[in-house]
XYZ file of N, CA, C and O in Angstrom:
400
model
N 11.695 -73.743 0.689
C 12.624 -73.946 -0.397
C 12.529 -72.766 -1.342
O 11.451 -72.332 -1.706
N 13.651 -72.239 -1.749
C 13.687 -71.093 -2.639
C 14.205 -71.542 -3.992
O 15.241 -72.196 -4.084
N 13.471 -71.203 -4.998
C 13.859 -71.569 -6.352
C 14.495 -70.359 -6.998
O 13.955 -69.254 -6.939
N 15.628 -70.563 -7.597
C 16.318 -69.458 -8.248
C 15.698 -69.220 -9.614
O 15.552 -70.131 -10.413
N 15.312 -67.990 -9.841
C 14.783 -67.588 -11.129
C 15.836 -66.719 -11.786
O 16.250 -65.712 -11.234
N 16.267 -67.118 -12.959
C 17.355 -66.418 -13.631
C 16.782 -65.415 -14.628
O 16.791 -65.625 -15.826
N 16.195 -64.311 -14.111
C 15.639 -63.303 -15.013
C 16.719 -62.374 -15.555
O 16.592 -61.859 -16.635
N 17.712 -62.136 -14.744
C 18.793 -61.251 -15.148
C 20.119 -62.013 -15.045
O 20.691 -62.105 -13.964
N 20.613 -62.556 -16.148
C 21.836 -63.350 -16.058
C 23.044 -62.546 -15.607
O 23.988 -63.097 -15.070
N 23.017 -61.237 -15.770
C 24.181 -60.440 -15.400
C 24.279 -60.211 -13.893
O 25.310 -59.804 -13.393
N 23.205 -60.463 -13.140
C 23.204 -60.214 -11.705
C 24.084 -61.219 -10.976
O 24.822 -60.880 -10.081
N 24.007 -62.460 -11.346
C 24.779 -63.500 -10.671
C 23.908 -64.308 -9.746
O 22.810 -63.909 -9.378
N 24.410 -65.463 -9.365
C 23.636 -66.410 -8.565
C 23.306 -65.861 -7.179
O 22.179 -65.951 -6.717
N 24.276 -65.286 -6.505
C 24.059 -64.817 -5.132
C 22.986 -63.718 -5.085
O 22.082 -63.739 -4.250
N 23.043 -62.774 -5.969
C 22.078 -61.669 -5.965
C 20.676 -62.161 -6.300
O 19.696 -61.679 -5.746
N 20.562 -63.135 -7.209
C 19.240 -63.652 -7.570
C 18.613 -64.384 -6.391
O 17.425 -64.240 -6.120
N 19.400 -65.151 -5.641
C 18.862 -65.852 -4.476
C 18.474 -64.839 -3.400
O 17.427 -64.944 -2.779
N 19.292 -63.834 -3.177
C 18.975 -62.803 -2.194
C 17.682 -62.098 -2.569
O 16.832 -61.854 -1.731
N 17.514 -61.802 -3.847
C 16.298 -61.135 -4.304
C 15.072 -62.005 -4.033
O 14.057 -61.519 -3.562
N 15.160 -63.282 -4.297
C 14.016 -64.169 -4.075
C 13.656 -64.252 -2.602
O 12.494 -64.282 -2.242
N 14.648 -64.275 -1.726
C 14.347 -64.303 -0.303
C 13.659 -63.017 0.129
O 12.709 -63.034 0.893
N 14.127 -61.896 -0.366
C 13.527 -60.612 0.003
C 12.106 -60.501 -0.527
O 11.242 -59.926 0.123
N 11.855 -61.060 -1.686
C 10.526 -60.948 -2.274
C 9.484 -61.719 -1.480
O 8.319 -61.344 -1.465
N 9.877 -62.799 -0.827
C 8.910 -63.622 -0.123
C 8.824 -63.337 1.373
O 8.077 -63.994 2.078
N 9.568 -62.365 1.869
C 9.498 -62.053 3.300
C 8.108 -61.580 3.696
O 7.639 -61.856 4.787
N 7.435 -60.848 2.829
C 6.100 -60.343 3.144
C 5.034 -61.410 3.114
O 3.928 -61.209 3.588
N 5.335 -62.582 2.561
C 4.339 -63.636 2.412
C 4.604 -64.826 3.326
O 4.163 -65.927 3.063
N 5.341 -64.598 4.394
C 5.601 -65.682 5.327
C 4.305 -66.098 6.013
O 3.401 -65.283 6.203
N 4.256 -67.331 6.398
C 3.072 -67.793 7.127
C 3.074 -67.203 8.532
O 4.104 -67.111 9.173
N 1.885 -66.824 8.976
C 1.779 -66.280 10.318
C 1.833 -67.417 11.323
O 1.487 -68.554 11.029
N 2.230 -67.101 12.514
C 2.417 -68.129 13.534
C 1.105 -68.774 13.961
O 1.028 -69.939 14.224
N 0.052 -67.988 14.029
C -1.215 -68.544 14.499
C -2.374 -67.893 13.762
O -2.228 -66.858 13.118
N -3.511 -68.517 13.899
C -4.716 -67.976 13.280
C -5.121 -66.666 13.942
O -5.613 -65.757 13.292
N -4.883 -66.561 15.254
C -5.223 -65.338 15.976
C -4.442 -64.142 15.470
O -4.968 -63.032 15.377
N -3.171 -64.355 15.120
C -2.369 -63.255 14.590
C -2.903 -62.798 13.240
O -2.921 -61.612 12.937
N -3.363 -63.748 12.446
C -3.936 -63.400 11.139
C -5.175 -62.521 11.315
O -5.343 -61.525 10.635
N -6.046 -62.897 12.259
C -7.250 -62.109 12.505
C -6.923 -60.744 13.095
O -7.581 -59.754 12.791
N -5.918 -60.699 13.956
C -5.522 -59.416 14.536
C -5.009 -58.472 13.453
O -5.309 -57.274 13.475
N -4.248 -58.991 12.509
C -3.773 -58.152 11.409
C -4.931 -57.670 10.555
O -4.944 -56.531 10.100
N -5.924 -58.531 10.329
C -7.099 -58.139 9.560
C -7.860 -57.024 10.267
O -8.202 -56.003 9.654
N -8.113 -57.194 11.553
C -8.848 -56.184 12.317
C -8.058 -54.882 12.388
O -8.622 -53.795 12.217
N -6.753 -54.990 12.619
C -5.915 -53.793 12.659
C -5.940 -53.065 11.314
O -6.029 -51.839 11.262
N -5.893 -53.800 10.218
C -5.967 -53.196 8.889
C -7.294 -52.490 8.652
O -7.345 -51.418 8.040
N -8.381 -53.079 9.135
C -9.693 -52.437 8.988
C -9.763 -51.141 9.792
O -10.315 -50.143 9.322
N -9.211 -51.161 11.002
C -9.226 -49.955 11.837
C -8.393 -48.853 11.186
O -8.821 -47.691 11.121
N -7.209 -49.208 10.699
C -6.354 -48.217 10.031
C -7.044 -47.681 8.777
O -7.026 -46.474 8.506
N -7.682 -48.554 8.004
C -8.396 -48.117 6.796
C -9.534 -47.162 7.112
O -9.721 -46.150 6.433
N -10.304 -47.469 8.159
C -11.404 -46.583 8.549
C -10.872 -45.241 9.030
O -11.426 -44.184 8.682
N -9.791 -45.268 9.804
C -9.209 -44.012 10.296
C -8.680 -43.163 9.147
O -8.871 -41.934 9.131
N -8.047 -43.789 8.179
C -7.550 -43.034 7.022
C -8.696 -42.455 6.192
O -8.598 -41.333 5.688
N -9.774 -43.212 6.059
C -10.928 -42.719 5.290
C -11.572 -41.521 5.972
O -11.835 -40.493 5.325
N -11.825 -41.625 7.267
C -12.449 -40.515 8.000
C -11.505 -39.315 8.037
O -11.929 -38.171 7.854
N -10.224 -39.579 8.275
C -9.254 -38.480 8.289
C -9.155 -37.778 6.951
O -9.078 -36.548 6.882
N -9.168 -38.553 5.872
C -9.127 -37.954 4.536
C -10.358 -37.118 4.240
O -10.270 -36.032 3.653
N -11.536 -37.598 4.642
C -12.766 -36.825 4.446
C -12.739 -35.541 5.272
O -13.157 -34.475 4.793
N -12.233 -35.623 6.495
C -12.148 -34.430 7.340
C -11.199 -33.401 6.735
O -11.511 -32.210 6.678
N -10.060 -33.853 6.273
C -9.092 -32.921 5.663
C -9.664 -32.302 4.394
O -9.514 -31.100 4.163
N -10.349 -33.102 3.586
C -10.955 -32.570 2.361
C -12.015 -31.525 2.683
O -12.103 -30.483 2.022
N -12.830 -31.796 3.718
C -13.853 -30.826 4.116
C -13.229 -29.566 4.702
O -13.711 -28.451 4.469
N -12.159 -29.729 5.470
C -11.513 -28.567 6.100
C -10.841 -27.669 5.062
O -10.821 -26.449 5.213
N -10.326 -28.245 4.011
C -9.617 -27.462 2.991
C -10.539 -26.913 1.905
O -10.130 -26.060 1.119
N -11.787 -27.371 1.868
C -12.693 -26.974 0.789
C -13.175 -25.530 0.918
O -13.497 -24.898 -0.078
N -13.249 -25.016 2.092
C -13.753 -23.651 2.277
C -15.215 -23.661 2.653
O -15.887 -24.690 2.672
N -15.743 -22.476 2.945
C -17.129 -22.375 3.416
C -18.149 -22.475 2.290
O -19.275 -22.861 2.510
N -17.780 -22.109 1.092
C -18.730 -22.112 -0.028
C -19.009 -23.519 -0.540
O -20.071 -23.784 -1.083
N -18.056 -24.417 -0.416
C -18.200 -25.771 -0.952
C -19.085 -26.624 -0.052
O -19.136 -26.435 1.161
N -19.787 -27.556 -0.669
C -20.623 -28.480 0.084
C -19.726 -29.544 0.714
O -18.936 -30.185 0.026
N -19.833 -29.766 2.039
C -18.950 -30.746 2.686
C -19.295 -32.178 2.274
O -20.437 -32.487 1.947
N -18.301 -33.034 2.320
C -18.496 -34.450 2.014
C -19.297 -35.121 3.132
O -20.168 -35.942 2.879
N -19.000 -34.749 4.362
C -19.623 -35.369 5.536
C -20.333 -34.299 6.350
O -19.821 -33.204 6.526
N -21.526 -34.633 6.839
C -22.249 -33.747 7.750
C -21.719 -34.027 9.156
O -22.154 -34.958 9.834
N -20.766 -33.219 9.601
C -20.045 -33.496 10.840
C -20.907 -33.325 12.079
O -20.641 -33.946 13.106
N -21.965 -32.523 12.019
C -22.846 -32.397 13.192
C -23.612 -33.705 13.420
O -23.812 -34.116 14.570
N -24.012 -34.382 12.357
C -24.685 -35.677 12.498
C -23.700 -36.716 13.036
O -24.051 -37.545 13.878
N -22.466 -36.672 12.561
C -21.439 -37.594 13.060
C -21.222 -37.381 14.555
O -21.135 -38.344 15.324
N -21.173 -36.129 14.988
C -20.978 -35.835 16.413
C -22.143 -36.358 17.248
O -21.939 -36.921 18.335
N -23.381 -36.208 16.744
C -24.551 -36.722 17.464
C -24.496 -38.249 17.572
O -24.799 -38.821 18.623
N -24.105 -38.906 16.478
C -24.026 -40.368 16.497
C -22.936 -40.859 17.452
O -23.120 -41.856 18.148
N -21.813 -40.180 17.479
C -20.742 -40.557 18.400
C -21.189 -40.372 19.844
O -20.909 -41.206 20.705
N -21.918 -39.289 20.119
C -22.433 -39.074 21.471
C -23.415 -40.173 21.870
O -23.401 -40.652 23.015
N -24.260 -40.604 20.930
C -25.225 -41.673 21.206
C -24.505 -42.984 21.498
O -24.840 -43.693 22.459
N -23.504 -43.318 20.683
C -22.753 -44.562 20.883
C -21.985 -44.514 22.206
O -21.926 -45.513 22.940
N -21.406 -43.383 22.530
C -20.670 -43.244 23.788
C -21.600 -43.418 24.984
O -21.258 -44.103 25.957
N -22.799 -42.822 24.928
C -23.768 -42.967 26.022
C -24.214 -44.421 26.155
O -24.349 -44.938 27.281
N -24.416 -45.107 25.043
C -24.810 -46.509 25.081
C -23.704 -47.366 25.701
O -23.968 -48.235 26.528
N -22.459 -47.113 25.315
C -21.332 -47.871 25.868
C -21.197 -47.643 27.369
O -20.936 -48.585 28.131
N -21.390 -46.407 27.811
C -21.309 -46.122 29.250
C -22.423 -46.820 30.015
O -22.213 -47.331 31.113
N -23.628 -46.839 29.422
C -24.752 -47.511 30.074
C -24.502 -49.019 30.162
O -24.763 -49.650 31.192
N -23.976 -49.614 29.102
C -23.673 -51.038 29.119
C -22.578 -51.369 30.127
O -22.637 -52.390 30.818
N -21.582 -50.499 30.224
C -20.518 -50.706 31.203
C -21.084 -50.662 32.625
O -20.747 -51.487 33.478
N -21.976 -49.702 32.868
C -22.584 -49.582 34.190
C -23.440 -50.811 34.497
O -23.389 -51.339 35.613
N -24.202 -51.304 33.522
C -25.012 -52.504 33.724
C -24.138 -53.718 34.019
O -24.459 -54.538 34.881
N -23.018 -53.841 33.321
C -22.105 -54.962 33.568
C -21.505 -54.887 34.953
O -21.353 -55.922 35.619
N -21.161 -53.707 35.406
C -20.610 -53.562 36.752
C -21.654 -53.916 37.807
O -21.340 -54.552 38.805
N -22.905 -53.496 37.589
C -23.965 -53.832 38.541
C -24.211 -55.342 38.573
O -24.403 -55.923 39.642
N -24.172 -56.000 37.411
C -24.371 -57.444 37.355
C -23.208 -58.167 38.035
O -23.391 -59.177 38.704
N -21.997 -57.638 37.880
C -20.816 -58.255 38.490
C -20.871 -58.136 40.010
O -20.506 -59.056 40.739
N -21.348 -56.990 40.505
C -21.449 -56.787 41.950
C -22.540 -57.678 42.551
O -22.417 -58.128 43.687
N -23.611 -57.904 41.786
C -24.730 -58.709 42.285
C -24.351 -60.182 42.390
O -24.908 -60.904 43.233
N -23.421 -60.632 41.570
C -23.077 -62.055 41.595
C -22.008 -62.420 42.565
O -21.572 -61.835 43.426
């Protein structure tokens, strides 16, 4: 149910109702709980990507004299460690699947 709010009497009834419908489109209920969680996870991934990308751009534009925000060599080592762990876990899962 949409309630008409008459904030601007000069707009008219039709425009005020249209405005109220447009204002609530972003707050519609999601179809399922899973969709709500997927949007949350997707938002977290996008936020993390924007944060890392922003730090990288800031470090790249700062020049050689400035102290970087992030120690990128440590980040590269950590990514290599996580990648090796994921590959090892994948290999273990495949071996367990073949054994069963």
